[in-house]
């Protein structure tokens, strides 16, 4: 589903030549959109044909999408005709029982995974975010907020724990209070780069974006003192253009990040385990009960923590469950189509008989 830059450019040219303009989805609210066009934010809607053709939620525009638009009313209103192919995206399983993909944002170069160094700190949650971000092709950077609440020693300890699981991804600890490392983060958002902030509520996503914008554009709110939990202050995803031409997307704090992924991005995030697997006795070793399993040995030797291993198993189970369910969904769709087809044939035959 990830499109190459060539495919994207080709489609973009096609729509421009057909007489449309290209705009970007800045926000969505109950089926109505705000689009960024010529540095202005303008309301927009999708056409009736667009709705008719859309089959699932992800056929609708997401924040960050580039869309082919017809402008009306002196460029004060847009009709969205088409979504250009997405180069990257962040997807999750919708919360609750439904098995459906939900797009958090599209066309993101870098995903800042923000975690608070207070009670929010949780390595297992970080692993989950890394899998989700890598799956969609964005480059993850881990931001640890609120260094001002820790001693130097506590900070060093936590950073080294995060580095164990970060793999190739950079880790930056900062404080929006003391401003340490804020400039370093800001420099990453170069012109024409799109970054998306994800993380739990209250970790400081909107606070940091306000620093980059240079004013209190986004609403922020204190966390609960007893457990550092946020109050779900941001309620919608929003794309903002910075003065330097970089784009930032703020998102509401995520309570439940269900995987919408296959095993590939899990192996990437657990590269240490994947590498060990090559040394297991059985090539199809599941690393759960087999003899001569290099992964189980590494846990005994304390080279890999049991918590990390269990997190790996949990994510793997979740991906396998999803895989089985989505196949079932596909099978059901196919059956429904077949059923409808045979019904149609039956009707035709009946009509013929009548004649
Ligand atoms: N001590 C300290 N507090 C911070 C820092 N960054 C943010 N905060 C505070 O954390 C609280 C929550 O910040 P927000 O920016 O609203 O958090 P958010 O991630 O946008 O939360 P949601 O919108 O609910 O997802 C605010 O009171 C901020 O002032 C930091 O580096 N240090
Ligand atoms: Mg916020
Ligand atoms: Zn094994």
Tab-separated table of C-alpha atoms and ligand atoms in Angstrom:
chain	number	residue	atom	x	y	z
A	1	UNK	CA	0.000	0.000	0.000
A	2	UNK	CA	3.027	2.299	0.280
A	3	UNK	CA	3.430	4.178	-2.995
A	4	UNK	CA	6.798	5.111	-4.481
A	5	UNK	CA	7.621	8.778	-5.110
A	6	UNK	CA	7.442	8.096	-8.868
A	7	UNK	CA	3.897	6.733	-8.685
A	8	UNK	CA	2.914	9.672	-6.498
A	9	UNK	CA	4.401	12.254	-8.888
A	10	UNK	CA	2.875	10.592	-11.934
A	11	UNK	CA	-0.614	10.656	-10.430
A	12	UNK	CA	-0.136	14.186	-9.194
A	13	UNK	CA	0.782	15.379	-12.719
A	14	UNK	CA	-2.182	13.539	-14.167
A	15	UNK	CA	-4.648	15.335	-11.875
A	16	UNK	CA	-3.045	18.719	-12.456
A	17	UNK	CA	-3.221	18.227	-16.219
A	18	UNK	CA	-6.891	17.267	-15.865
A	19	UNK	CA	-7.584	20.680	-14.311
A	20	UNK	CA	-7.478	20.006	-10.575
A	21	UNK	CA	-5.328	21.581	-7.886
A	22	UNK	CA	-3.416	19.613	-5.262
A	23	UNK	CA	-4.154	20.438	-1.613
A	24	UNK	CA	-3.348	18.725	1.662
A	25	UNK	CA	-5.752	17.507	4.346
A	26	UNK	CA	-5.127	19.546	7.498
A	27	UNK	CA	-7.993	18.258	9.656
A	28	UNK	CA	-11.149	16.179	9.570
A	29	UNK	CA	-14.300	16.520	11.607
A	30	UNK	CA	-17.337	14.280	11.076
A	31	UNK	CA	-16.871	13.955	7.337
A	32	UNK	CA	-15.937	17.597	6.791
A	33	UNK	CA	-12.380	18.558	6.035
A	34	UNK	CA	-9.982	21.475	6.274
A	35	UNK	CA	-7.457	21.567	3.489
A	36	UNK	CA	-4.222	23.448	3.192
A	37	UNK	CA	-4.124	25.192	-0.182
A	38	UNK	CA	-1.773	28.054	-1.102
A	39	UNK	CA	-0.862	28.484	2.585
A	40	UNK	CA	-4.533	28.975	3.501
A	41	UNK	CA	-6.752	26.631	5.456
A	42	UNK	CA	-10.041	26.175	3.577
A	43	UNK	CA	-13.126	23.980	4.249
A	44	UNK	CA	-13.711	21.066	1.874
A	45	UNK	CA	-15.965	18.087	1.230
A	46	UNK	CA	-15.699	14.880	-0.759
A	47	UNK	CA	-17.899	14.489	-3.847
A	48	UNK	CA	-20.894	12.165	-4.014
A	49	UNK	CA	-19.013	9.926	-6.439
A	50	UNK	CA	-16.121	9.772	-4.013
A	51	UNK	CA	-18.468	8.514	-1.268
A	52	UNK	CA	-20.077	6.043	-3.619
A	53	UNK	CA	-16.702	4.583	-4.595
A	54	UNK	CA	-15.345	4.405	-1.037
A	55	UNK	CA	-15.590	0.952	0.510
A	56	UNK	CA	-13.765	1.245	3.810
A	57	UNK	CA	-12.688	3.968	6.196
A	58	UNK	CA	-9.255	4.153	4.723
A	59	UNK	CA	-10.682	5.106	1.334
A	60	UNK	CA	-11.553	8.460	2.934
A	61	UNK	CA	-8.985	11.256	3.335
A	62	UNK	CA	-6.731	11.245	6.395
A	63	UNK	CA	-4.733	14.123	7.824
A	64	UNK	CA	-1.576	14.520	5.719
A	65	UNK	CA	-3.154	13.168	2.543
A	66	UNK	CA	-2.577	15.009	-0.732
A	67	UNK	CA	-5.851	15.352	-2.602
A	68	UNK	CA	-7.019	16.458	-6.056
A	69	UNK	CA	-9.457	19.285	-5.513
A	70	UNK	CA	-11.730	21.605	-7.426
A	71	UNK	CA	-11.885	25.035	-5.810
A	72	UNK	CA	-15.069	27.136	-5.631
A	73	UNK	CA	-16.125	30.491	-4.217
A	74	UNK	CA	-12.897	32.374	-4.971
A	75	UNK	CA	-10.825	29.556	-3.519
A	76	UNK	CA	-12.840	29.580	-0.287
A	77	UNK	CA	-14.289	26.088	-0.617
A	78	UNK	CA	-12.952	22.831	-2.068
A	79	UNK	CA	-14.480	19.643	-3.484
A	80	UNK	CA	-12.233	16.632	-3.012
A	81	UNK	CA	-12.240	14.223	-5.965
A	82	UNK	CA	-9.323	11.925	-5.329
A	83	UNK	CA	-6.614	10.952	-2.820
A	84	UNK	CA	-3.102	10.707	-4.231
A	85	UNK	CA	-1.274	7.452	-3.400
A	86	UNK	CA	0.081	7.456	0.166
A	87	UNK	CA	3.859	7.254	0.403
A	88	UNK	CA	3.789	6.391	4.103
A	89	UNK	CA	1.146	6.224	6.810
A	90	UNK	CA	0.526	5.358	10.430
A	91	UNK	CA	-2.272	2.823	10.819
A	92	UNK	CA	-3.755	1.049	13.767
A	93	UNK	CA	-6.564	-1.353	14.431
A	94	UNK	CA	-9.670	0.572	15.475
A	95	UNK	CA	-10.180	0.353	19.220
A	96	UNK	CA	-12.861	-2.044	20.347
A	97	UNK	CA	-13.991	-5.341	18.860
A	98	UNK	CA	-14.120	-4.309	15.216
A	99	UNK	CA	-11.346	-5.572	12.968
A	100	UNK	CA	-10.798	-2.502	10.861
A	101	UNK	CA	-7.848	-0.369	9.886
A	102	UNK	CA	-7.789	3.230	11.025
A	103	UNK	CA	-5.397	5.723	9.540
A	104	UNK	CA	-3.824	8.098	12.040
A	105	UNK	CA	-1.958	10.156	9.431
A	106	UNK	CA	-0.526	9.885	5.927
A	107	UNK	CA	2.647	10.947	4.107
A	108	UNK	CA	4.813	11.298	7.187
A	109	UNK	CA	8.578	11.355	6.917
A	110	UNK	CA	9.300	11.168	10.611
A	111	UNK	CA	7.154	9.974	13.507
A	112	UNK	CA	8.171	11.413	16.856
A	113	UNK	CA	7.184	8.817	19.416
A	114	UNK	CA	6.887	10.878	22.590
A	115	UNK	CA	7.102	9.304	26.021
A	116	UNK	CA	7.185	11.067	29.367
A	117	UNK	CA	10.018	10.323	31.773
A	118	UNK	CA	7.490	10.484	34.631
A	119	UNK	CA	4.993	7.666	35.364
A	120	UNK	CA	4.280	7.446	31.664
A	121	UNK	CA	7.645	5.779	30.994
A	122	UNK	CA	7.062	2.268	29.639
A	123	UNK	CA	9.454	0.305	27.424
A	124	UNK	CA	6.793	-2.175	26.308
A	125	UNK	CA	4.593	0.612	25.021
A	126	UNK	CA	7.572	2.044	23.138
A	127	UNK	CA	8.143	-1.296	21.416
A	128	UNK	CA	4.526	-1.310	20.293
A	129	UNK	CA	4.787	2.219	18.874
A	130	UNK	CA	8.001	1.310	17.058
A	131	UNK	CA	6.319	-1.641	15.354
A	132	UNK	CA	3.333	0.462	14.287
A	133	UNK	CA	5.440	3.324	12.912
A	134	UNK	CA	7.892	1.087	11.053
A	135	UNK	CA	5.046	-0.838	9.468
A	136	UNK	CA	3.827	2.295	7.666
A	137	UNK	CA	7.259	3.334	6.412
A	138	UNK	CA	7.822	6.489	8.503
A	139	UNK	CA	11.159	6.928	10.288
A	140	UNK	CA	10.701	6.726	14.075
A	141	UNK	CA	12.532	9.038	16.463
A	142	UNK	CA	11.986	8.532	20.181
A	143	UNK	CA	11.501	11.688	22.236
A	144	UNK	CA	11.677	11.412	26.025
A	145	UNK	CA	10.001	14.441	27.573
A	146	UNK	CA	10.240	16.102	31.006
A	147	UNK	CA	13.940	15.533	31.777
A	148	UNK	CA	13.511	18.350	34.338
A	149	UNK	CA	11.702	15.914	36.660
A	150	UNK	CA	14.677	13.534	36.975
A	151	UNK	CA	18.146	13.506	38.468
A	152	UNK	CA	21.053	13.132	36.022
A	153	UNK	CA	21.594	9.602	37.201
A	154	UNK	CA	17.958	8.558	36.784
A	155	UNK	CA	17.958	10.138	33.346
A	156	UNK	CA	21.090	8.311	32.193
A	157	UNK	CA	19.621	5.026	33.423
A	158	UNK	CA	16.341	5.498	31.524
A	159	UNK	CA	18.054	6.615	28.319
A	160	UNK	CA	20.230	3.528	28.310
A	161	UNK	CA	17.161	1.313	28.800
A	162	UNK	CA	15.487	2.958	25.818
A	163	UNK	CA	18.588	2.627	23.648
A	164	UNK	CA	18.490	-1.150	24.107
A	165	UNK	CA	15.126	-1.332	22.389
A	166	UNK	CA	15.451	1.612	19.951
A	167	UNK	CA	17.551	-0.241	17.368
A	168	UNK	CA	18.718	2.186	14.702
A	169	UNK	CA	16.268	4.888	15.778
A	170	UNK	CA	17.590	8.038	17.470
A	171	UNK	CA	16.625	8.788	21.075
A	172	UNK	CA	16.432	12.402	22.281
A	173	UNK	CA	15.592	13.386	25.857
A	174	UNK	CA	14.337	16.969	26.233
A	175	UNK	CA	12.477	19.342	28.473
A	176	UNK	CA	9.938	21.908	27.388
A	177	UNK	CA	10.608	23.589	30.759
A	178	UNK	CA	14.410	23.978	30.687
A	179	UNK	CA	14.386	23.911	26.848
A	180	UNK	CA	17.246	21.439	26.758
A	181	UNK	CA	17.577	19.767	23.314
A	182	UNK	CA	14.560	21.633	21.937
A	183	UNK	CA	16.613	23.263	19.169
A	184	UNK	CA	18.059	19.915	18.208
A	185	UNK	CA	14.545	18.510	17.701
A	186	UNK	CA	13.401	21.597	15.826
A	187	UNK	CA	16.265	21.241	13.348
A	188	UNK	CA	14.975	17.801	12.345
A	189	UNK	CA	11.812	19.424	10.953
A	190	UNK	CA	13.445	20.814	7.812
A	191	UNK	CA	11.436	22.504	5.012
A	192	UNK	CA	9.120	20.123	3.171
A	193	UNK	CA	9.484	17.487	5.880
A	194	UNK	CA	6.352	16.163	7.585
A	195	UNK	CA	6.593	14.978	11.164
A	196	UNK	CA	3.821	13.433	13.227
A	197	UNK	CA	3.719	13.383	17.030
A	198	UNK	CA	2.306	10.262	18.661
A	199	UNK	CA	2.172	9.101	22.279
A	200	UNK	CA	-0.037	8.852	25.362
A	201	UNK	CA	-2.089	11.758	26.618
A	202	UNK	CA	-0.163	14.249	28.722
A	203	UNK	CA	3.352	13.492	27.489
A	204	UNK	CA	3.697	16.991	26.031
A	205	UNK	CA	3.078	16.668	22.286
A	206	UNK	CA	1.098	19.897	21.914
A	207	UNK	CA	3.399	21.769	24.304
A	208	UNK	CA	6.396	20.943	22.113
A	209	UNK	CA	4.613	21.891	18.891
A	210	UNK	CA	3.670	25.244	20.448
A	211	UNK	CA	7.373	25.834	21.102
A	212	UNK	CA	8.108	25.254	17.419
A	213	UNK	CA	5.235	27.465	16.258
A	214	UNK	CA	6.388	30.166	18.676
A	215	UNK	CA	2.983	30.787	20.269
A	216	UNK	CA	0.246	28.999	22.225
A	217	UNK	CA	-1.564	27.740	19.132
A	218	UNK	CA	-2.621	24.389	20.563
A	219	UNK	CA	-4.450	23.896	23.842
A	220	UNK	CA	-2.465	22.082	26.553
A	221	UNK	CA	-3.403	20.959	30.050
A	222	UNK	CA	-1.793	19.761	33.276
A	223	UNK	CA	-1.525	16.026	33.913
A	224	UNK	CA	-2.973	14.330	37.013
A	225	UNK	CA	-0.408	14.603	39.738
A	226	UNK	CA	-0.771	11.130	41.249
A	227	UNK	CA	-0.052	9.109	38.081
A	228	UNK	CA	1.035	11.660	35.401
A	229	UNK	CA	-1.942	10.745	33.250
A	230	UNK	CA	-3.084	13.301	30.725
A	231	UNK	CA	-6.635	14.593	30.340
A	232	UNK	CA	-7.005	13.916	26.613
A	233	UNK	CA	-6.696	17.569	25.831
A	234	UNK	CA	-6.123	17.323	22.073
A	235	UNK	CA	-9.231	15.839	20.481
A	236	UNK	CA	-8.442	15.839	16.774
A	237	UNK	CA	-5.523	15.283	14.465
A	238	UNK	CA	-4.238	18.444	12.892
A	239	UNK	CA	-1.578	19.389	10.378
A	240	UNK	CA	0.209	22.690	10.901
A	241	UNK	CA	2.704	24.372	8.619
A	242	UNK	CA	5.733	25.908	10.312
A	243	UNK	CA	7.327	29.165	9.152
A	244	UNK	CA	10.284	27.307	7.641
A	245	UNK	CA	7.956	25.200	5.431
A	246	UNK	CA	8.079	22.075	7.586
A	247	UNK	CA	4.823	20.341	8.569
A	248	UNK	CA	3.856	18.982	11.985
A	249	UNK	CA	0.870	16.815	12.813
A	250	UNK	CA	-0.474	16.830	16.364
A	251	UNK	CA	-2.567	13.836	17.414
A	252	UNK	CA	-4.757	13.078	20.443
A	253	UNK	CA	-3.157	10.911	23.135
A	254	UNK	CA	-3.509	7.255	22.225
A	255	UNK	CA	-5.123	4.978	24.825
A	256	UNK	CA	-4.968	1.763	22.871
A	257	UNK	CA	-2.624	1.177	19.961
A	258	UNK	CA	-3.818	-2.030	18.319
A	259	UNK	CA	-1.492	-3.470	15.714
A	260	UNK	CA	-2.403	-3.342	12.051
A	261	UNK	CA	0.680	-5.076	10.896
A	262	UNK	CA	2.293	-8.285	9.767
A	263	UNK	CA	5.297	-10.003	11.277
A	264	UNK	CA	7.857	-8.034	9.182
A	265	UNK	CA	7.916	-4.889	11.272
A	266	UNK	CA	7.911	-6.978	14.465
A	267	UNK	CA	11.095	-8.705	13.304
A	268	UNK	CA	12.607	-5.292	12.529
A	269	UNK	CA	11.788	-3.952	15.980
A	270	UNK	CA	13.015	-7.145	17.640
A	271	UNK	CA	16.097	-7.476	15.447
A	272	UNK	CA	18.079	-8.917	18.388
A	273	UNK	CA	15.637	-11.827	18.621
A	274	UNK	CA	15.406	-12.209	14.837
A	275	UNK	CA	19.196	-12.461	14.592
A	276	UNK	CA	19.381	-15.089	17.311
A	277	UNK	CA	16.693	-17.127	15.561
A	278	UNK	CA	19.226	-17.986	12.865
A	279	UNK	CA	21.076	-20.063	15.462
A	280	UNK	CA	18.093	-22.109	16.659
A	281	UNK	CA	18.216	-25.828	15.955
A	282	UNK	CA	14.957	-25.841	14.025
A	283	UNK	CA	14.500	-23.444	11.145
A	284	UNK	CA	10.822	-23.049	12.034
A	285	UNK	CA	11.544	-22.623	15.754
A	286	UNK	CA	8.828	-20.623	17.542
A	287	UNK	CA	11.181	-19.891	20.490
A	288	UNK	CA	8.627	-21.105	23.007
A	289	UNK	CA	9.368	-24.742	23.883
A	290	UNK	CA	11.879	-26.110	21.352
A	291	UNK	CA	15.179	-27.666	22.419
A	292	UNK	CA	18.376	-25.855	21.454
A	293	UNK	CA	16.572	-22.570	20.952
A	294	UNK	CA	19.042	-19.684	20.761
A	295	UNK	CA	16.420	-17.182	21.907
A	296	UNK	CA	15.484	-19.124	25.056
A	297	UNK	CA	19.195	-19.568	25.788
A	298	UNK	CA	19.781	-15.812	25.467
A	299	UNK	CA	17.058	-15.198	28.035
A	300	UNK	CA	18.648	-17.671	30.444
A	301	UNK	CA	21.998	-15.956	29.908
A	302	UNK	CA	20.264	-12.617	30.574
A	303	UNK	CA	21.277	-11.242	27.190
A	304	UNK	CA	17.659	-10.489	26.437
A	305	UNK	CA	15.263	-9.524	29.209
A	306	UNK	CA	12.288	-11.751	29.878
A	307	UNK	CA	10.021	-8.698	29.674
A	308	UNK	CA	11.240	-7.899	26.167
A	309	UNK	CA	10.808	-11.512	25.110
A	310	UNK	CA	7.260	-11.607	26.473
A	311	UNK	CA	6.471	-8.353	24.730
A	312	UNK	CA	7.735	-9.924	21.485
A	313	UNK	CA	5.483	-12.965	21.962
A	314	UNK	CA	2.493	-10.784	22.746
A	315	UNK	CA	2.908	-8.621	19.632
A	316	UNK	CA	3.526	-11.693	17.508
A	317	UNK	CA	0.307	-13.280	18.805
A	318	UNK	CA	-1.595	-10.103	18.098
A	319	UNK	CA	-0.277	-9.941	14.522
A	320	UNK	CA	-1.137	-13.618	13.960
A	321	UNK	CA	-4.646	-13.078	15.297
A	322	UNK	CA	-5.104	-10.097	13.022
A	323	UNK	CA	-3.813	-12.084	10.070
A	324	UNK	CA	-6.311	-14.892	10.717
A	325	UNK	CA	-9.171	-12.433	11.153
A	326	UNK	CA	-8.415	-10.348	8.082
A	327	UNK	CA	-8.169	-13.478	5.971
A	328	UNK	CA	-11.521	-14.517	7.327
A	329	UNK	CA	-12.923	-11.109	6.502
A	330	UNK	CA	-11.601	-11.414	2.958
A	331	UNK	CA	-13.114	-14.875	2.640
A	332	UNK	CA	-16.441	-13.580	3.882
A	333	UNK	CA	-16.381	-10.727	1.386
A	334	UNK	CA	-15.636	-13.153	-1.402
A	335	UNK	CA	-18.487	-15.412	-0.305
A	336	UNK	CA	-20.893	-12.498	-0.216
A	337	UNK	CA	-19.907	-11.515	-3.756
A	338	UNK	CA	-20.279	-15.100	-4.961
A	339	UNK	CA	-23.633	-15.349	-3.255
A	340	UNK	CA	-24.827	-12.170	-4.891
A	341	UNK	CA	-23.552	-13.357	-8.278
A	342	UNK	CA	-25.373	-16.657	-8.060
A	343	UNK	CA	-28.499	-14.816	-6.957
A	344	UNK	CA	-28.230	-12.553	-9.985
A	345	UNK	CA	-27.780	-15.539	-12.304
A	346	UNK	CA	-30.756	-17.209	-10.671
A	347	UNK	CA	-32.904	-14.130	-11.296
A	348	UNK	CA	-31.795	-13.943	-14.920
A	349	UNK	CA	-32.607	-17.602	-15.448
A	350	UNK	CA	-36.015	-17.151	-13.855
A	351	UNK	CA	-36.746	-14.160	-16.055
A	352	UNK	CA	-35.708	-16.137	-19.151
A	353	UNK	CA	-38.034	-18.964	-18.166
A	354	UNK	CA	-40.940	-16.568	-17.828
A	355	UNK	CA	-40.346	-15.326	-21.334
B	1	LIG	N1	7.820	19.268	33.649
B	1	LIG	C1	7.513	19.239	32.359
B	1	LIG	N2	6.230	19.330	31.973
B	1	LIG	C2	5.947	19.284	30.664
B	1	LIG	C3	6.945	19.133	29.669
B	1	LIG	N3	6.334	19.103	28.465
B	1	LIG	C4	5.023	19.224	28.693
B	1	LIG	N4	4.773	19.340	30.024
B	1	LIG	C5	3.480	19.514	30.669
B	1	LIG	O1	2.693	18.343	30.487
B	1	LIG	C6	1.302	18.688	30.441
B	1	LIG	C7	0.634	18.022	29.262
B	1	LIG	O2	1.123	18.588	28.067
B	1	LIG	P1	0.340	18.546	26.681
B	1	LIG	O3	1.206	19.213	25.687
B	1	LIG	O4	-1.051	19.047	26.852
B	1	LIG	O5	0.283	16.968	26.416
B	1	LIG	P2	-0.235	16.203	25.116
B	1	LIG	O6	0.734	15.127	24.840
B	1	LIG	O7	-0.507	17.147	24.024
B	1	LIG	O8	-1.594	15.558	25.659
B	1	LIG	P3	-2.943	15.174	24.857
B	1	LIG	O9	-3.320	16.329	24.009
B	1	LIG	O10	-3.936	14.903	25.932
B	1	LIG	O11	-2.614	13.955	24.079
B	1	LIG	C8	1.242	20.213	30.427
B	1	LIG	O12	0.933	20.667	31.705
B	1	LIG	C9	2.656	20.615	30.049
B	1	LIG	O13	3.032	21.872	30.569
B	1	LIG	C10	8.303	19.037	30.107
B	1	LIG	O14	9.236	18.888	29.321
B	1	LIG	N5	8.519	19.098	31.457
B	2	LIG	MG1	-2.178	17.587	22.978
B	3	LIG	ZN1	14.235	-20.560	18.820
